CSV table of C-alpha atoms in Angstrom, one decimal:
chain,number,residue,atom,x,y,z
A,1,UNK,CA,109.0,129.1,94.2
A,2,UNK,CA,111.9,130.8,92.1
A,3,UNK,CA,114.3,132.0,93.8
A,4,UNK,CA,114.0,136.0,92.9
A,5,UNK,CA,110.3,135.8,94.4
A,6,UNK,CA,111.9,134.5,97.6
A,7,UNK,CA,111.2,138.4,99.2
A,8,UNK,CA,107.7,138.3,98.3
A,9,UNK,CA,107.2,134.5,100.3
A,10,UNK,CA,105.5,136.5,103.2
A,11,UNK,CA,103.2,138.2,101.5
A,12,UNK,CA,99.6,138.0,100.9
A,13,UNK,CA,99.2,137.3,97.3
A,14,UNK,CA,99.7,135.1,94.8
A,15,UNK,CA,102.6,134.0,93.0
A,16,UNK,CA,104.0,131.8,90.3
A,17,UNK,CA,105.2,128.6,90.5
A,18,UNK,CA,105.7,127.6,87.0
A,19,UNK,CA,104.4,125.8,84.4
A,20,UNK,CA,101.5,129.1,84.0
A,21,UNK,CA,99.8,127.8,87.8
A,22,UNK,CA,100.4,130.0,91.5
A,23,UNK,CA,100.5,129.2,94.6
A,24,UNK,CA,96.6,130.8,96.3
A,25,UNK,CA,97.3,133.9,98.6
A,26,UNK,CA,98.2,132.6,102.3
A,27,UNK,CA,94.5,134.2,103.3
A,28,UNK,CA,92.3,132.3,101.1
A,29,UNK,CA,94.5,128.9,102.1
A,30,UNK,CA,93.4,129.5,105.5
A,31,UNK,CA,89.7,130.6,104.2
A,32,UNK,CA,89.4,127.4,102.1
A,33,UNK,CA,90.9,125.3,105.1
A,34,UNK,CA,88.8,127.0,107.9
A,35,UNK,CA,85.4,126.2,105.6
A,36,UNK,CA,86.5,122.4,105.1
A,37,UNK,CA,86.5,122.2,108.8
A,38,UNK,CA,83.3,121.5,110.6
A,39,UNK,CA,83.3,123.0,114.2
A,40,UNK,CA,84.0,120.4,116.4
A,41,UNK,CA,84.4,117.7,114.5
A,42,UNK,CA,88.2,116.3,113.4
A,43,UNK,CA,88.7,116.0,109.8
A,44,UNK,CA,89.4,112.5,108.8
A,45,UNK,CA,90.2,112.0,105.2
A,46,UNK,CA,90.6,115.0,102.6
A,47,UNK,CA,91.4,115.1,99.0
A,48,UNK,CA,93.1,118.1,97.4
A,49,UNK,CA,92.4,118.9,93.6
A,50,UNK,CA,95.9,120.9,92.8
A,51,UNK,CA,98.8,120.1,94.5
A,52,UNK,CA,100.8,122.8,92.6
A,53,UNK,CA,104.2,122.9,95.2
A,54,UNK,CA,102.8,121.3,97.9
A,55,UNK,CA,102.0,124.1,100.6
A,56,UNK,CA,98.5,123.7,101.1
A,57,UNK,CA,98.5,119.8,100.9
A,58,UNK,CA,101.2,120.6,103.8
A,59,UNK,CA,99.1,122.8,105.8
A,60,UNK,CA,96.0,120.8,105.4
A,61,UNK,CA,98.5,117.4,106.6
A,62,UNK,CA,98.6,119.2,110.1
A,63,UNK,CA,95.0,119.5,110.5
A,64,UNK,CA,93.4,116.1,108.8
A,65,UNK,CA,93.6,112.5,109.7
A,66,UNK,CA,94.6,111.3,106.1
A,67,UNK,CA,95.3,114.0,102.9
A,68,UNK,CA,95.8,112.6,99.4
A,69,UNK,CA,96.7,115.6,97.0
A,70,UNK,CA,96.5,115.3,93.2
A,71,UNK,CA,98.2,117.3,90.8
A,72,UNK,CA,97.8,116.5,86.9
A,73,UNK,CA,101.2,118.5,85.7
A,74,UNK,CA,104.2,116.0,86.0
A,75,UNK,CA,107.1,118.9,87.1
A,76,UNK,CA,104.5,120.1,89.6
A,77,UNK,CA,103.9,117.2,90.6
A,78,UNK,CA,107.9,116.2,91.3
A,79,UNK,CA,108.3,119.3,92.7
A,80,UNK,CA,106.3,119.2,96.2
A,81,UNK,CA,107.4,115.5,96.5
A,82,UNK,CA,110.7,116.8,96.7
A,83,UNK,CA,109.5,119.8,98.2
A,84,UNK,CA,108.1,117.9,101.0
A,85,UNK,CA,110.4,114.9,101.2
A,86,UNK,CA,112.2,115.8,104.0
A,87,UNK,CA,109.3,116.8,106.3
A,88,UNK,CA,108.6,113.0,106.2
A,89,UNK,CA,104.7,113.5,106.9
A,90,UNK,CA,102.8,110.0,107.2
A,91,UNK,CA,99.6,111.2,106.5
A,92,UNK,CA,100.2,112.9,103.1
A,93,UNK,CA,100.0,110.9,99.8
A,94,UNK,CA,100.9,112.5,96.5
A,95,UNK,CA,99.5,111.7,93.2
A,96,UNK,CA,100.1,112.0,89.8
A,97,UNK,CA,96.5,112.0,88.1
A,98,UNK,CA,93.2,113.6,87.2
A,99,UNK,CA,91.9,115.4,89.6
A,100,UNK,CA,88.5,115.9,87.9
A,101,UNK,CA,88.3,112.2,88.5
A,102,UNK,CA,88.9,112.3,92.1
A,103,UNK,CA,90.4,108.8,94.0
A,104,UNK,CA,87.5,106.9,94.1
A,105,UNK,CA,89.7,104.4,95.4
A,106,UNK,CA,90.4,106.5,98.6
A,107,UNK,CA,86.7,107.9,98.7
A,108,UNK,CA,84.9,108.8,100.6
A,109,UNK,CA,86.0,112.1,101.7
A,110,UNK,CA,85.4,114.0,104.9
A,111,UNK,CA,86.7,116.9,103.0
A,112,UNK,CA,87.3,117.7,98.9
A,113,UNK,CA,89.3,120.9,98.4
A,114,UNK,CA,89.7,122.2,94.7
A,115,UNK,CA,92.8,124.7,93.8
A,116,UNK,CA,91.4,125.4,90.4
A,117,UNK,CA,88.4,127.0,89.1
A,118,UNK,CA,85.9,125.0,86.8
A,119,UNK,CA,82.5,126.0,85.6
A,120,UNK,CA,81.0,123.8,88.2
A,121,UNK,CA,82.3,120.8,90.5
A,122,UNK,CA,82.8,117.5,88.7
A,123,UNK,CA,80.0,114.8,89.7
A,124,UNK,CA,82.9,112.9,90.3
A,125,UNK,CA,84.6,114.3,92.9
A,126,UNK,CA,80.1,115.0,94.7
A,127,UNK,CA,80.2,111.5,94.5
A,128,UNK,CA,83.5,110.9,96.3
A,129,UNK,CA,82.2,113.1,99.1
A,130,UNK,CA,81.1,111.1,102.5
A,131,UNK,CA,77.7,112.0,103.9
A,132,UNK,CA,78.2,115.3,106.6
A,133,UNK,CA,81.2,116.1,104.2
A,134,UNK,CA,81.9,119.5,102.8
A,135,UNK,CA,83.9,120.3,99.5
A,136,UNK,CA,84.9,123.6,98.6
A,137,UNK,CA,85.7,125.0,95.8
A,138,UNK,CA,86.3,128.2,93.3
A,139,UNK,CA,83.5,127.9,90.5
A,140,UNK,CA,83.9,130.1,87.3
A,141,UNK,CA,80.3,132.5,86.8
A,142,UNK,CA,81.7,133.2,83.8
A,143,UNK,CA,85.4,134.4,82.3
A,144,UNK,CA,85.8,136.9,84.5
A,145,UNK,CA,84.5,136.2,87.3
A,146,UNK,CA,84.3,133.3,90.4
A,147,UNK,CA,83.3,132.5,93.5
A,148,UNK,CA,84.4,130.5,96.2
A,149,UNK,CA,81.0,127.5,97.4
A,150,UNK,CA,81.4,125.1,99.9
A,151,UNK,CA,79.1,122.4,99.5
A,152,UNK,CA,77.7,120.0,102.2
A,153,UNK,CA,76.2,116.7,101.7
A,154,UNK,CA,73.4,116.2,103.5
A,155,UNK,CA,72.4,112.7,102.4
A,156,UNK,CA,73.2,110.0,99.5
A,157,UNK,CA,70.9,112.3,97.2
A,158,UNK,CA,71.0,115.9,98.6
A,159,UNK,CA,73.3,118.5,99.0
A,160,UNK,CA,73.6,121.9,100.6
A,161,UNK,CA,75.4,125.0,98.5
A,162,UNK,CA,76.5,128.0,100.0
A,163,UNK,CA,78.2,130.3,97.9
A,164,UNK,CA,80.7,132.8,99.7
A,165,UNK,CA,83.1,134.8,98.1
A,166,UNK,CA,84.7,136.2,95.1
A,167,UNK,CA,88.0,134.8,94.3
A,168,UNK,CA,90.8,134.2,91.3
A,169,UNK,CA,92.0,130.6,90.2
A,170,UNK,CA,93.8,129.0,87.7
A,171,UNK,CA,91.0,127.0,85.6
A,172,UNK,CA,90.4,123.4,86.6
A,173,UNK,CA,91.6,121.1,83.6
A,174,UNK,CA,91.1,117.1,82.7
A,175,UNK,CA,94.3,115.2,81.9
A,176,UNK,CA,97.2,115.0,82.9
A,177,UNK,CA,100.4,117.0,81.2
């Protein structure tokens, strides 16, 4: 983050980090995180839409098997590679792409994470999700207003919604910039 928001690090809110994205309040990190995570079971592989600088692909690295982290705005995206460089973590991948399109090559997904808001969750990334998965996500109700779902797939055909609380995200976007 810039430097003259370096007193605010510890706090619980969100902040800036360029290029009109922020970095999610530490709390809804851990929410998000804590509602990927099935009780008693370890989470294998997990794709994070949003990489923005890095710190929940980081957190999530500690916790999961295998994390691949997309982010679709090039400085962001050179950022937390630097960023997270020196930390030397084997299990993290960073990519420059899409992430409405997901990785199908990586897929599937114990877990999907989304760090942008759309007005509902791309068919891609449902389809990338591994039977007994979850994905959770912000969804936009309308300009104003969103809410955090976590969805479960039940089968190859069914899925379980559960929609939690209300939140604030940058908008989910397609292409890369």
């Amino acid at each position: 983050m810039d430097a003259g928001l370096h007193a605010q690090a510890y706090e619980d809110t969100a902040l800036p980090i360029g290029h009109e994205q922020t970095i999610s309040k530490p709390s809804v990190v851990a929410r998000m995180i804590e509602l990927l995570h099935k009780p008693k079971h370890p989470l294998g592989k997990v794709l994070e839409i949003g990489t923005g600088c890095g710190y929940q692909a980081a957190v999530l690295s500690l916790l999961a098997d295998e994390v691949y982290s997309i982010e679709r705005i090039r400085p962001l995206h050179d950022m937390a590679r630097a960023k997270l460089r020196p930390f030397r973590i084997n299990n993290l991948r960073l990519i420059y792409g899409d992430g409405i399109l997901g990785l199908p090559q990586a897929a599937p997904f114990d877990g999907i994470i989304l760090a942008a808001a759309g007005l509902g969750i791309p068919d891609a990334l449902l389809d990338q999700l591994a039977i007994g998965g979850r994905l959770v996500a912000p969804v936009a109700k309308n300009e104003k207003e969103q809410q955090l779902v976590m969805v479960e797939r039940m089968s190859s055909q069914r899925y379980q919604r559960t929609v939690l609380d209300g939140v604030f995200f940058v908008p989910l976007q397609s292409g890369v910039v």
